[in-house]
Short mmCIF file of C-alpha atoms in Angstrom, two decimals:
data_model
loop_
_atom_site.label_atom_id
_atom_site.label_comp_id
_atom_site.label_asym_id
_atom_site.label_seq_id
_atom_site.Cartn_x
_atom_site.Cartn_y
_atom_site.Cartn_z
CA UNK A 1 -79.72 11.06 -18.84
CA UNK A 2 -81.67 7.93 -19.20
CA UNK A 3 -81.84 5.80 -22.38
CA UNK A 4 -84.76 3.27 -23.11
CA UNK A 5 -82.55 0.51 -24.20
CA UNK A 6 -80.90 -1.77 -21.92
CA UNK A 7 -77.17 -1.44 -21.38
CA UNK A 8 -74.35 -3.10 -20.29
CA UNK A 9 -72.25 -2.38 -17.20
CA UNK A 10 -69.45 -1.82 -19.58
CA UNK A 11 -71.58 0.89 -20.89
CA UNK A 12 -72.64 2.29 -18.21
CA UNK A 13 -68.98 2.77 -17.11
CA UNK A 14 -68.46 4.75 -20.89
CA UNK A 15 -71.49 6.70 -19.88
CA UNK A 16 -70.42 7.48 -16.74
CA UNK A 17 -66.79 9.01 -17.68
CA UNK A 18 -68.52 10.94 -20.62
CA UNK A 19 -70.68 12.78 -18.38
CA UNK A 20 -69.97 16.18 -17.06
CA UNK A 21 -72.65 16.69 -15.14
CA UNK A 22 -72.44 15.09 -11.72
CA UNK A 23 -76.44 15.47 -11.19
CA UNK A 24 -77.07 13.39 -14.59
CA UNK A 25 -74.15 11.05 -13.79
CA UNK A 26 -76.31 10.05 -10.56
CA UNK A 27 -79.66 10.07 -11.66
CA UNK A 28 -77.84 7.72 -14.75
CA UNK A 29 -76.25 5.70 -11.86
CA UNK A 30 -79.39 5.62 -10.30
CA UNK A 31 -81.61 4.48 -13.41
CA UNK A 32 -79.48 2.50 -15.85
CA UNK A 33 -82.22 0.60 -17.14
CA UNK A 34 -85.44 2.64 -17.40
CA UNK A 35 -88.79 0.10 -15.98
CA UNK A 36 -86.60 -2.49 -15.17
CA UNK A 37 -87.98 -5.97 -13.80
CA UNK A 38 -86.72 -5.20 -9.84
CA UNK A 39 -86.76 -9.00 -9.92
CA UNK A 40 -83.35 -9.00 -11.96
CA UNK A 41 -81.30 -6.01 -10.40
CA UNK A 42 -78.78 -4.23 -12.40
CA UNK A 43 -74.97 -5.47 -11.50
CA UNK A 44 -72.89 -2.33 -11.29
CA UNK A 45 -69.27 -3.36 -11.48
CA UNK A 46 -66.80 -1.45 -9.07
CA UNK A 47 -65.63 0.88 -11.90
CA UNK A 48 -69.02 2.02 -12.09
CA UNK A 49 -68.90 3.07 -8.49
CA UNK A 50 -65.49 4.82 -8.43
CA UNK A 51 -66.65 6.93 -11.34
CA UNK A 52 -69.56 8.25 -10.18
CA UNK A 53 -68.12 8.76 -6.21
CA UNK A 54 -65.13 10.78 -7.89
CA UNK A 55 -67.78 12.91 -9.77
CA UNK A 56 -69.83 13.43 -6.71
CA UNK A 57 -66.86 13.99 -4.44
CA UNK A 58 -65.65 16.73 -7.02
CA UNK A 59 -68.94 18.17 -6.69
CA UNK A 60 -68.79 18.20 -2.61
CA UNK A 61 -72.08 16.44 -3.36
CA UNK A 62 -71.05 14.57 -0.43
CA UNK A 63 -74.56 13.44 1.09
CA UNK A 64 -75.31 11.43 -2.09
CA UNK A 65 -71.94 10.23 -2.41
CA UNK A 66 -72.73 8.98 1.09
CA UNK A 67 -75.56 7.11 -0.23
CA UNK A 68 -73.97 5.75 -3.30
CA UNK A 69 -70.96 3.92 -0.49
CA UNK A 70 -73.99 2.81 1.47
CA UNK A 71 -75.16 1.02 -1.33
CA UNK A 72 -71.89 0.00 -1.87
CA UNK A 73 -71.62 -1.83 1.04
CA UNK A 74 -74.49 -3.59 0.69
CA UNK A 75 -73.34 -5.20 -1.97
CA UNK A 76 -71.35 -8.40 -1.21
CA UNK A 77 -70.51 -9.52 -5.30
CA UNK A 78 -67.75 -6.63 -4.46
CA UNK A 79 -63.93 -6.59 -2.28
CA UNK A 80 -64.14 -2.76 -1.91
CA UNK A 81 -59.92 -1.53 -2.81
CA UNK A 82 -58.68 0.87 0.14
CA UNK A 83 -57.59 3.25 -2.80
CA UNK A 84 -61.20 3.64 -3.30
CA UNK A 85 -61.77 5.04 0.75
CA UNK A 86 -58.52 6.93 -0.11
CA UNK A 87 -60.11 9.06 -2.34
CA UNK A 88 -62.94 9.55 -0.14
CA UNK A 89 -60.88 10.58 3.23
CA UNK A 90 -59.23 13.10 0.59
CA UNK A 91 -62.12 14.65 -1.12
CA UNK A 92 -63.25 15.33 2.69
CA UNK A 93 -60.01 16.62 3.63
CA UNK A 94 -59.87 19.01 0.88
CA UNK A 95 -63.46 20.14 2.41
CA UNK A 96 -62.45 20.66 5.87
CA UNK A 97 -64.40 17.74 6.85
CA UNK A 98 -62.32 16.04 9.85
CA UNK A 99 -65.03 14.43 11.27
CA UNK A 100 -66.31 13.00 7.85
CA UNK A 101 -63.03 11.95 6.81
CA UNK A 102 -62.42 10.07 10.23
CA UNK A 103 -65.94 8.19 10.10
CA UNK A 104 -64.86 7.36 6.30
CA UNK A 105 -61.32 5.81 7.73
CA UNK A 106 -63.30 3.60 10.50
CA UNK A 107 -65.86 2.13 7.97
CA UNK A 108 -63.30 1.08 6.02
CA UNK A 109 -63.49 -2.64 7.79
CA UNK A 110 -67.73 -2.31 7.21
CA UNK A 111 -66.66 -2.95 3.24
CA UNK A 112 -64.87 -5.44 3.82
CA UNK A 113 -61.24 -3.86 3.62
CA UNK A 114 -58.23 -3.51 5.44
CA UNK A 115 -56.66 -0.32 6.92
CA UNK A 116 -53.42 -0.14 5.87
CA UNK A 117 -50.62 2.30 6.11
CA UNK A 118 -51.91 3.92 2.89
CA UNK A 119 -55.48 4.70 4.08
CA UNK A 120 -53.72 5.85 7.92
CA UNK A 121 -51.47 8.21 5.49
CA UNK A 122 -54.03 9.83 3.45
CA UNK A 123 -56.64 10.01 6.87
CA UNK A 124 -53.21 11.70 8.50
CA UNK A 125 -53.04 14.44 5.30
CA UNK A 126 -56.79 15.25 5.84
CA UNK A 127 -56.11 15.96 9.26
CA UNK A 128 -53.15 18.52 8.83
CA UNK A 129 -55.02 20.05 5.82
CA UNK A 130 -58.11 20.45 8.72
CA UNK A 131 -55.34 21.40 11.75
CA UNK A 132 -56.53 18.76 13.59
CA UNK A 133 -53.62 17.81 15.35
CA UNK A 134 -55.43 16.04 18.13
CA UNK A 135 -57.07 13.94 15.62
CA UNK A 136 -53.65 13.11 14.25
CA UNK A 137 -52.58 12.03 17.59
CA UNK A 138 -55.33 9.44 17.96
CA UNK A 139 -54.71 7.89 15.04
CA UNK A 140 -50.90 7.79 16.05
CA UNK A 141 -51.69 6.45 19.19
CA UNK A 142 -53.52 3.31 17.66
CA UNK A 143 -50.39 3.26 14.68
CA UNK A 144 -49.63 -0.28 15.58
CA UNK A 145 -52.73 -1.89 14.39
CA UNK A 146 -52.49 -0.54 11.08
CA UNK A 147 -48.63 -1.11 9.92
CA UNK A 148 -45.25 0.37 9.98
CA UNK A 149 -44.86 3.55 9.10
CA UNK A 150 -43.16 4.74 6.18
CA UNK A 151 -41.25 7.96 4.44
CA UNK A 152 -44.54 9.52 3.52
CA UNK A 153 -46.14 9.06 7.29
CA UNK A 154 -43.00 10.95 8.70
CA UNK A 155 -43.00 13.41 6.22
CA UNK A 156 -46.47 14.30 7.35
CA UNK A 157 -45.68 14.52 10.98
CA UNK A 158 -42.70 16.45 10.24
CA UNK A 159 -44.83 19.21 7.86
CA UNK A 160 -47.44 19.03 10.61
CA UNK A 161 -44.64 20.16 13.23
CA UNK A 162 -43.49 22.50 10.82
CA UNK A 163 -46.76 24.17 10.34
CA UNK A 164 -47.64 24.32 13.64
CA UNK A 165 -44.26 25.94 14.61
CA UNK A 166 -42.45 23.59 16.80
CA UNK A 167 -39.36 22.79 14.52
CA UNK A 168 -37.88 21.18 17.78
CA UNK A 169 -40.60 18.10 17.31
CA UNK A 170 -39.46 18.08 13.83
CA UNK A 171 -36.16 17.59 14.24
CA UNK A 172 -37.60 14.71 16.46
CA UNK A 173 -39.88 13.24 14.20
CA UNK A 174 -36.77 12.87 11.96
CA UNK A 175 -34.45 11.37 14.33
CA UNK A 176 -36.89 8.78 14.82
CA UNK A 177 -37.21 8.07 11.09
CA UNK A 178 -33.75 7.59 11.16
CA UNK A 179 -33.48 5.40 14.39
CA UNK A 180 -36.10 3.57 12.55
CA UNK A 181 -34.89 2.75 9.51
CA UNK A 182 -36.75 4.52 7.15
CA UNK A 183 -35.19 6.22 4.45
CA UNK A 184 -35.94 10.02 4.35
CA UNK A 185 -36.61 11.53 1.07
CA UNK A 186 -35.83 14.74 -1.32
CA UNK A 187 -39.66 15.67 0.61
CA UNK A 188 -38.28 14.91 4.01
CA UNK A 189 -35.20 17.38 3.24
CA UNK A 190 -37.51 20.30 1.65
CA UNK A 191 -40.10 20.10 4.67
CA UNK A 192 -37.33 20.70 7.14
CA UNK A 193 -35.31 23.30 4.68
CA UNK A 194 -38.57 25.24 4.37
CA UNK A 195 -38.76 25.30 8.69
CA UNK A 196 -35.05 26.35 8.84
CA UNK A 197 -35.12 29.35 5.80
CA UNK A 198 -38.64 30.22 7.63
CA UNK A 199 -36.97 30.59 11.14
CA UNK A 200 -34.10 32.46 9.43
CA UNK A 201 -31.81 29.68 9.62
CA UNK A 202 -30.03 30.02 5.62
CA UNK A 203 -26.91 28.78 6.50
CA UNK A 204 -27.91 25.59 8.75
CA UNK A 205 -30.34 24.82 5.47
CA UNK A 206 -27.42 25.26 2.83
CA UNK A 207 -25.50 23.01 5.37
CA UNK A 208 -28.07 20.41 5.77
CA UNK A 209 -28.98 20.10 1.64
CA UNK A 210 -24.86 19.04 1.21
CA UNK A 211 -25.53 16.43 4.24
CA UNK A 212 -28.60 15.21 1.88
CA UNK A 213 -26.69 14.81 -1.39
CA UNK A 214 -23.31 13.78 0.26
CA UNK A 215 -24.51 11.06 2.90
CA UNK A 216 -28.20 10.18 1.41
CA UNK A 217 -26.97 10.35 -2.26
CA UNK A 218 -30.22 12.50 -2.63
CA UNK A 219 -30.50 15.49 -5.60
CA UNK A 220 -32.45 18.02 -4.64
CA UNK A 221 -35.59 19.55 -6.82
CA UNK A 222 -37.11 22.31 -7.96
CA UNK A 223 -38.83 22.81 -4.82
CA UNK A 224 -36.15 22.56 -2.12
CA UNK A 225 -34.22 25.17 -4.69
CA UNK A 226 -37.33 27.43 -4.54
CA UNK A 227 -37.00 27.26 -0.73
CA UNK A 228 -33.47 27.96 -0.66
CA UNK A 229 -33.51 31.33 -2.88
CA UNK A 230 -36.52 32.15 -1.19
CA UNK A 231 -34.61 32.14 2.26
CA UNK A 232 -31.44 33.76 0.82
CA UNK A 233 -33.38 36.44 -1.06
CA UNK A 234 -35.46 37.53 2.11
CA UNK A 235 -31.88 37.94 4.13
CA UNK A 236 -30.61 39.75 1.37
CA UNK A 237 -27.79 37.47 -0.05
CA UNK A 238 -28.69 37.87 -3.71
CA UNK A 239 -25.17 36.75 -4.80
CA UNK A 240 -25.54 33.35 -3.03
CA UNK A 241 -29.15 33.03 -4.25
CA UNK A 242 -27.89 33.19 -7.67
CA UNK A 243 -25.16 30.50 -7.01
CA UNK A 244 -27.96 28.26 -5.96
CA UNK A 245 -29.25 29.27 -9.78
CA UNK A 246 -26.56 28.87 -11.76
CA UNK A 247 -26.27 24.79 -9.40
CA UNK A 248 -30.21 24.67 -10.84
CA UNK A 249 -28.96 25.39 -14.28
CA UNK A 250 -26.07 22.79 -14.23
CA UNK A 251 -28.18 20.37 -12.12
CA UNK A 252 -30.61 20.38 -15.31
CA UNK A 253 -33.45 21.71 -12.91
CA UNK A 254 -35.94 23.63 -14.84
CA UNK A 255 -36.38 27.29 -13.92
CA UNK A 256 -40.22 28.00 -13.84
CA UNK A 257 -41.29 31.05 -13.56
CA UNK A 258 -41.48 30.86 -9.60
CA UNK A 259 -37.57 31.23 -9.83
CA UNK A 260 -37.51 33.99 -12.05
CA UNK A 261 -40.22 36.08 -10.41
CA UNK A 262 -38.24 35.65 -6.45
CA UNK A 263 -34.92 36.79 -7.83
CA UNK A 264 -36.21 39.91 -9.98
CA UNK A 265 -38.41 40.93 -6.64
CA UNK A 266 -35.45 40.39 -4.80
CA UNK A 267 -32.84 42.77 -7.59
CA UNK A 268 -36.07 45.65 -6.97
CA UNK A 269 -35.93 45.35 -3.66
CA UNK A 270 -32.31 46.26 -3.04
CA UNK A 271 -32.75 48.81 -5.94
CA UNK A 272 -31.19 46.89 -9.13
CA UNK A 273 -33.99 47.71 -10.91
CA UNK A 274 -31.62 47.92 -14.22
CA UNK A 275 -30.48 44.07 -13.74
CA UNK A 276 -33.96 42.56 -12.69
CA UNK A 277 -34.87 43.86 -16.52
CA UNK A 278 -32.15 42.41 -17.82
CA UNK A 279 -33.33 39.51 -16.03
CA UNK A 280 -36.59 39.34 -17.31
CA UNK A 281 -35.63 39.69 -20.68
CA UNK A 282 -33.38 36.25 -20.04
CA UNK A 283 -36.23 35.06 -18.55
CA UNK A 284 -38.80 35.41 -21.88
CA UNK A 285 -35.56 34.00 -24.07
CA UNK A 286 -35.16 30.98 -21.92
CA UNK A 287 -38.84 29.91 -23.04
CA UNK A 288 -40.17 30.78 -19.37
CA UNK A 289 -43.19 32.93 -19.78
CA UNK A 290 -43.58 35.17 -16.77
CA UNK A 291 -47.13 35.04 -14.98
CA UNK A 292 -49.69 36.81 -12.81
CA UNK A 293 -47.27 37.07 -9.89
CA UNK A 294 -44.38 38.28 -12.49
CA UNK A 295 -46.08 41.27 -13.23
CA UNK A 296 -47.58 42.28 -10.23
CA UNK A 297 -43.92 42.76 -9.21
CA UNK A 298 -42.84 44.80 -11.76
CA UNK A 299 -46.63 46.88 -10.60
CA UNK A 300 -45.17 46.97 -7.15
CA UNK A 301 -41.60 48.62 -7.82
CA UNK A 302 -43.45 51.01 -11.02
CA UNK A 303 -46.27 52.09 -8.01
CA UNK A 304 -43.02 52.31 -5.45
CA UNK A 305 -41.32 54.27 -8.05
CA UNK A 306 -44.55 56.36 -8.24
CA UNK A 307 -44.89 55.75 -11.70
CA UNK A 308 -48.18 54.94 -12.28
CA UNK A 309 -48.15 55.52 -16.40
CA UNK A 310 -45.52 52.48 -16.11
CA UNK A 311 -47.83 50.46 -13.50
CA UNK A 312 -51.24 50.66 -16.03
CA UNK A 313 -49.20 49.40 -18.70
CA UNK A 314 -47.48 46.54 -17.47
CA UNK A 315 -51.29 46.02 -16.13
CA UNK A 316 -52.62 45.73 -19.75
CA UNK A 317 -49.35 43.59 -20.74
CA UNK A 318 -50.98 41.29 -18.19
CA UNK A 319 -54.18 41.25 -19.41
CA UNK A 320 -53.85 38.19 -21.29
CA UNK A 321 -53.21 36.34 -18.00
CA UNK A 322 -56.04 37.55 -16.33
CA UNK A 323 -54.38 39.91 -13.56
CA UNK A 324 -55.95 39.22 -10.15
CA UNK A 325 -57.28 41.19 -7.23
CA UNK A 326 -53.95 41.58 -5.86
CA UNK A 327 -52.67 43.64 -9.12
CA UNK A 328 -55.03 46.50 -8.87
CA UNK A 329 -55.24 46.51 -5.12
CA UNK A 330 -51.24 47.28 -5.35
CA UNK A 331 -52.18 50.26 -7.84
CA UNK A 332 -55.41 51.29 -5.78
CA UNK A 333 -53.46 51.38 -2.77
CA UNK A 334 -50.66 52.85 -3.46
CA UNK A 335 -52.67 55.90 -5.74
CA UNK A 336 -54.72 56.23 -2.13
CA UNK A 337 -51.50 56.91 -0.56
CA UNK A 338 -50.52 59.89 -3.20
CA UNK A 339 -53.79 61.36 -3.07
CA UNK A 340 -55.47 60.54 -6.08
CA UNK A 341 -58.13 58.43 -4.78
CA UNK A 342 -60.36 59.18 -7.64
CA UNK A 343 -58.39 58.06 -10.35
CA UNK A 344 -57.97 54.82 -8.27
CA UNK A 345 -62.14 55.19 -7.92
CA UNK A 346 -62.06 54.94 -11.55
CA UNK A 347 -59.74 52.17 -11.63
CA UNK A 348 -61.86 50.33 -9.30
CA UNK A 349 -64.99 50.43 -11.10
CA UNK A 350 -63.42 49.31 -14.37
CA UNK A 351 -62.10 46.22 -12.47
CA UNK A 352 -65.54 44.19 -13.38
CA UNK A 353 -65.20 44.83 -16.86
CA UNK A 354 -61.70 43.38 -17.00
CA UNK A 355 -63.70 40.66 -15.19
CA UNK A 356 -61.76 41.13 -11.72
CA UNK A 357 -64.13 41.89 -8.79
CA UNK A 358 -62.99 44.06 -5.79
CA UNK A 359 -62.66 42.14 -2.91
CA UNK A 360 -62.53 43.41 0.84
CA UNK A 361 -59.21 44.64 0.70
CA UNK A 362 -60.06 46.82 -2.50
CA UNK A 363 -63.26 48.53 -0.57
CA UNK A 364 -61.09 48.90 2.40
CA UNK A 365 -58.24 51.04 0.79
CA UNK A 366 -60.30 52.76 -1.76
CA UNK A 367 -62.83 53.55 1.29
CA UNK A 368 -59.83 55.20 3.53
CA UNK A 369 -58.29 57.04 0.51
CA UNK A 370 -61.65 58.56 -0.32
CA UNK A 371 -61.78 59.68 3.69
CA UNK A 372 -58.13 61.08 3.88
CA UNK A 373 -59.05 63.47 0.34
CA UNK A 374 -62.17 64.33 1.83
CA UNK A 375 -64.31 63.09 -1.02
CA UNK A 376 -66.85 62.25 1.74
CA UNK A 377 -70.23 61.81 -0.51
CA UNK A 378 -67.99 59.44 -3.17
CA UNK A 379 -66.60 57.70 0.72
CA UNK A 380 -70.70 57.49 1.52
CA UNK A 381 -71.22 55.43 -1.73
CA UNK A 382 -68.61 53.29 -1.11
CA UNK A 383 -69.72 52.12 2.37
CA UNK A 384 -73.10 51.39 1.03
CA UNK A 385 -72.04 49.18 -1.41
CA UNK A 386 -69.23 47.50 0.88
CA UNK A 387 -72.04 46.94 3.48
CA UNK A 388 -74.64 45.50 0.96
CA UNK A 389 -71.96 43.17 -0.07
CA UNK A 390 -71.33 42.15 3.71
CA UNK A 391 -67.84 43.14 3.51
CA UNK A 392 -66.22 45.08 6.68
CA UNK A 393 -65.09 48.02 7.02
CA UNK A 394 -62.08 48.70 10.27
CA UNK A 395 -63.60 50.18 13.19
CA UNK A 396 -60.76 53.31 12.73
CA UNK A 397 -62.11 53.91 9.06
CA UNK A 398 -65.64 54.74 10.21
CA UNK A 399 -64.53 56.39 13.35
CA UNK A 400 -62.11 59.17 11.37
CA UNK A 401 -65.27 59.18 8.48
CA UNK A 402 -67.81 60.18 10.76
CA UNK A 403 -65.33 62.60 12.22
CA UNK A 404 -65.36 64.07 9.14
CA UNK A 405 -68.54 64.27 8.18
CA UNK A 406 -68.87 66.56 11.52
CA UNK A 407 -65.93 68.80 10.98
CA UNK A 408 -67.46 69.30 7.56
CA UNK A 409 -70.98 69.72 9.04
CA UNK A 410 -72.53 67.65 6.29
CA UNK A 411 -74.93 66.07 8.72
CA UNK A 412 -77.41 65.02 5.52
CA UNK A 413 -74.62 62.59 4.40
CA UNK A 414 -73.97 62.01 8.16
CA UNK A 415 -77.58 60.72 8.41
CA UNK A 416 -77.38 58.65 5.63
CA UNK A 417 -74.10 56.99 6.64
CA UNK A 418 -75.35 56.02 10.10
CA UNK A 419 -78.53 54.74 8.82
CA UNK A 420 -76.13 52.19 6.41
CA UNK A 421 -73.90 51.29 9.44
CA UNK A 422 -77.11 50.52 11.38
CA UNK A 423 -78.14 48.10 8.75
CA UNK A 424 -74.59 46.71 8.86
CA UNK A 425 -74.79 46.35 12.96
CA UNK A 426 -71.70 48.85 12.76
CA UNK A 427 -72.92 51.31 15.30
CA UNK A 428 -71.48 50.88 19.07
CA UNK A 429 -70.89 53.24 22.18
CA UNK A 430 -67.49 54.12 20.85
CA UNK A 431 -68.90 55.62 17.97
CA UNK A 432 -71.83 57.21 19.50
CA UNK A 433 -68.68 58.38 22.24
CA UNK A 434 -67.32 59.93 19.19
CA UNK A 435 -70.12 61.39 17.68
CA UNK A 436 -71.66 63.41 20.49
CA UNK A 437 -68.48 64.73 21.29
CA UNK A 438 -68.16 66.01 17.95
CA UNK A 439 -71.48 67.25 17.49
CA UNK A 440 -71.59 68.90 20.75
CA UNK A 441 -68.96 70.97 19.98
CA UNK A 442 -70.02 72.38 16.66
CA UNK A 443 -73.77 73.07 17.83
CA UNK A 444 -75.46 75.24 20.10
CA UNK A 445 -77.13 72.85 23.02
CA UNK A 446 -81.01 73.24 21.56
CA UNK A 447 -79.43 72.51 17.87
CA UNK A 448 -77.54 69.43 18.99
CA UNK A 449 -80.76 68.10 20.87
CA UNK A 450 -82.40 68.35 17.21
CA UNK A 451 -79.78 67.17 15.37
CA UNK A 452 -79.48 63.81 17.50
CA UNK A 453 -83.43 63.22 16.90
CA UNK A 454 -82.44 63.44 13.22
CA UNK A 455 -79.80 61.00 13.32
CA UNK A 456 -81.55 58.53 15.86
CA UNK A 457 -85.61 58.64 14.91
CA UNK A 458 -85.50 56.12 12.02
#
C-alpha cells in the first residue's frame, strides 16, 4: 500500500490504524516514502511502531515483528515504554512461546528500558499460560532486582498453584501476601474459591467469601458468584445455589447467561425439568438471551429423555447462534446409543451445510454406532474419510470392526478397510493377533492361506 507522495509520520500513524491487512501494514511501514533520498531517512515516531508490532503480533507474524523491534532498537531518537515489551511477552504467551517471551523480557534493558514489576507480571502470565512453572521460578528467584511484588504477582502464583493442583502452596502464597502487606483482591478471593469448590470444599468457600466482605470490606463479582453456584450445583445443593442468586440479584450483580444456563442444568439434572422451563422463560424476560451452551442443555436432557423430535428443534431454535460441534455430537451420540446410527449418519453429513464441521469426536461416535448396527460398508466409508482427514480412530473401534467384518465374512470390505488402516499406520500385531484368529476359524486351512495373500499382497 504505497503512495507516491510524501507523508508525514502523523500520517503514516492514520495509515497504519486504517489498515487491515497486517502484510500491507508492513510493506507500508517498510516503504513510507516510495524512492526516497536514503540520505534523509524517514523518522517513524513510536506510535508508528506500536501499531504495526500489535498488527503483526495479532497476526503471529512474529519473525517480522522481530525485525521491526530490531530496528527499533537501533534507533536511539526513541525511550522504548515497558508497556510496549508488555504487549510483546503477551502476544508470545498467548502463542505458547516461553522461550520467545523470556528472550523478549531480558532485552528489555537492550532498548533502553527498565524491568519493572509490570513487565515481571505479564512475563509471569506467559509462563502459566505456557505451564512453565520452572520458568516462573527463575524469574522468582531473581524477584528482587525487579521490585516488590504486588496483588496481581500473587494472584498469579496463587492461580499457578491452583492449576497445578497444590492448593496447600496456595494457601501459602496467600499467607505471605498477607505477612507482606499486600492487599488481596476480589481476584485473590475467586482464585482460591475456584481451588476450594474444585476440591469439593463448598462450605469452607461460602465461609471464606463472608471473611472477604466482613474483614477486607471486599464485594464479590460476577465471577466468584459463578464459582460458588457452580460448586453448590455439582454437590447438589440447588436451594443454597439459588440463595447465592437471589444475594446476586440484591447485590445488583448482573445475571449473564452463564448463571442461568448452570442452574437450569443443575434443575435437569435432579429431574425438575418443569422448573428449569419456568426458569428459562424468567431468563428470556429478564433481557438475558440464552446462548450456545443454553441450548445444548436443553439438547442434553431432550436426547436423555430420548426425545429426539424435541432435541432437532431446540437445534434449529439455535441456529441463529451458530450451534457448535458439541450440539450435534450430544444428538449423534446419544442416537448411536439407541440404534439409529443412520439417522445420526444423516445428521452428520448435513452438519457442513449448517456450516459446523465434524470433528474427531463426531467420526469417533458415528464410526462405533455404525459398527454396533452392523452397517459395516456405511462404517468402511467412514474410516476412509476419518483417516484422510488424519483424525484417529480408538484401537477397540477397529479391533471389534474388523471382528465384524469376519463374522460377517465380507472379506472384500475387509480388504479394503485394511488397505485404509495401512495408509493410516493403524495396523499392529494386535490386530493381525485378532485377525488370524478370526479368519482361521471361519476358513478351511488352504482357504485361509489364500485369503491372507489377498489381504497382505498390496
Amino acid at each position: 500500500m504505497a503512495t507516491s507522495k510524501a507523508i508525514s509520520p502523523f500520517r503514516l500513524c492514520s495509515l497504519l490504524r486504517l489498515q487491515k491487512d497486517p502484510a500491507l501494514a508492513l510493506e507500508l511501514f517498510r516503504n513510507p516514502i516510495p524512492n526516497h533520498d536514503p540520505e534523509k531517512p524517514f523518522r517513524y515516531p513510536l506510535l508508528s511502531y506500536d501499531l504495526i508490532i500489535t498488527k503483526l503480533g495479532r497476526a503471529k507474524m512474529f519473525d517480522q515483528m522481530e525485525q521491526v523491534l530490531h530496528q527499533l532498537k537501533q534507533d536511539k531518537r526513541i525511550a522504548v515504554p515497558e508497556v510496549l515489551f508488555c504487549e510483546v511477552i503477551s502476544f508470545y504467551g498467548r502463542a505458547r512461546l516461553p522461550a520467545r517471551a523470556f528472550q523478549t523480557f531480558e532485552s528489555i534493558p537492550s532498548f533502553r528500558c527498565k524491568q519493572t514489576i509490570k513487565s515481571v507480571n505479564t512475563l509471569l502470565k506467559a509462563l502459566l499460560n505456557c505451564r512453565e512453572y520452572k520458568k516462573m521460578r527463575e524469574i522468582l528467584s531473581r524477584f528482587n532486582e525487579y521490585g516488590r511484588p504486588d496483588a496481581y504477582t500473587y494472584n498469579i502464583l496463587i492461580n499457578a498453584s491452583r492449576i497445578g493442583g497444590d492448593m496447600e502452596q496456595a494457601w501459602a502464597v496467600f499467607d505471605e501476601m498477607l505477612r507482606n502487606r499486600v492487599r488481596p483482591n476480589v481476584v485473590t478471593f475467586g482464585t482460591l474459591m475456584n481451588g476450594l469448590c474444585s476440591n469439593g470444599e463448598i462450605q469452607e468457600a461460602l465461609k471464606f467469601k463472608e471473611d472477604m466482605t466482613r474483614n477486607f470490606k471486599l464485594k464479590p463479582n460476577a465471577f466468584l458468584y459463578a464459582t460458588l453456584l457452580k460448586g453448590l450445583c455439582q454437590t447438589g445443593e440447588l436451594s443454597r445455589a439459588f440463595s447465592i442468586k437471589d444475594e446476586m440479584v440484591r447485590n445488583k450483580v448482573e445475571l449473564d447467561s452463564a448463571i442461568y444456563t448452570t442452574l437450569i442444568d443443575a434443575l435437569f439434572k435432579v429431574g425438575r425439568k418443569e422448573e428449569a422451563l419456568v426458569f428459562m422463560e424468567e431468563m428470556k424476560k429478564s433481557g438475558c438471551k440464552p446462548d450456545i451452551a443454553t441450548y445444548n442443555v436443553m439438547i442434553s436432557e431432550y436426547c436423555r429423555e430420548k426425545n429426539f423430535e424435541e432435541a432437532y428443534k431446540i437445534l434449529e431454535q439455535a441456529e441463529n447462534l451458530k450451534p457448535n460441534v458439541v450440539s450435534y455430537n450430544v444428538i449423534i451420540g446419544s442416537l448411536c446409543r439407541e440404534g439409529k446410527s443412520i439417522e445420526a449418519n444423516e445428521l452428520f453429513q448435513d452438519m457442513p451445510r449448517r456450516g459446523c464441521a465434524p470433528d474427531v469426536v463426531s467420526y469417533r461416535m458415528l464410526f462405533d454406532g455404525l459398527c454396533s448396527c452392523m452397517h459395516l460398508k456405511e462404517a468402511a466409508l467412514m474410516l476412509d474419510e476419518m483417516i484422510f482427514k488424519g483424525y484417529a480412530p480408538h484401537s477397540r473401534s477397529i479391533n471389534e470392526f474388523v471382528c465384524r467384518l469376519c463374522e460377517k465374512g465380507d472379506f472384500q470390505l475387509l480388504s479394503a478397510a485394511m488397505s485404509s488402516l495401512g495408509k493410516g499406520n493403524f495396523l499392529n500385531v494386535e490386530l493381525w493377533k485378532i485377525l488370524v484368529s478370526m479368519i482361521c476359524k471361519k476358513e478351511k486351512p488352504s482357504e485361509s492361506v489364500e485369503l491372507f495373500d489377498t489381504l497382505t499382497v498390496p
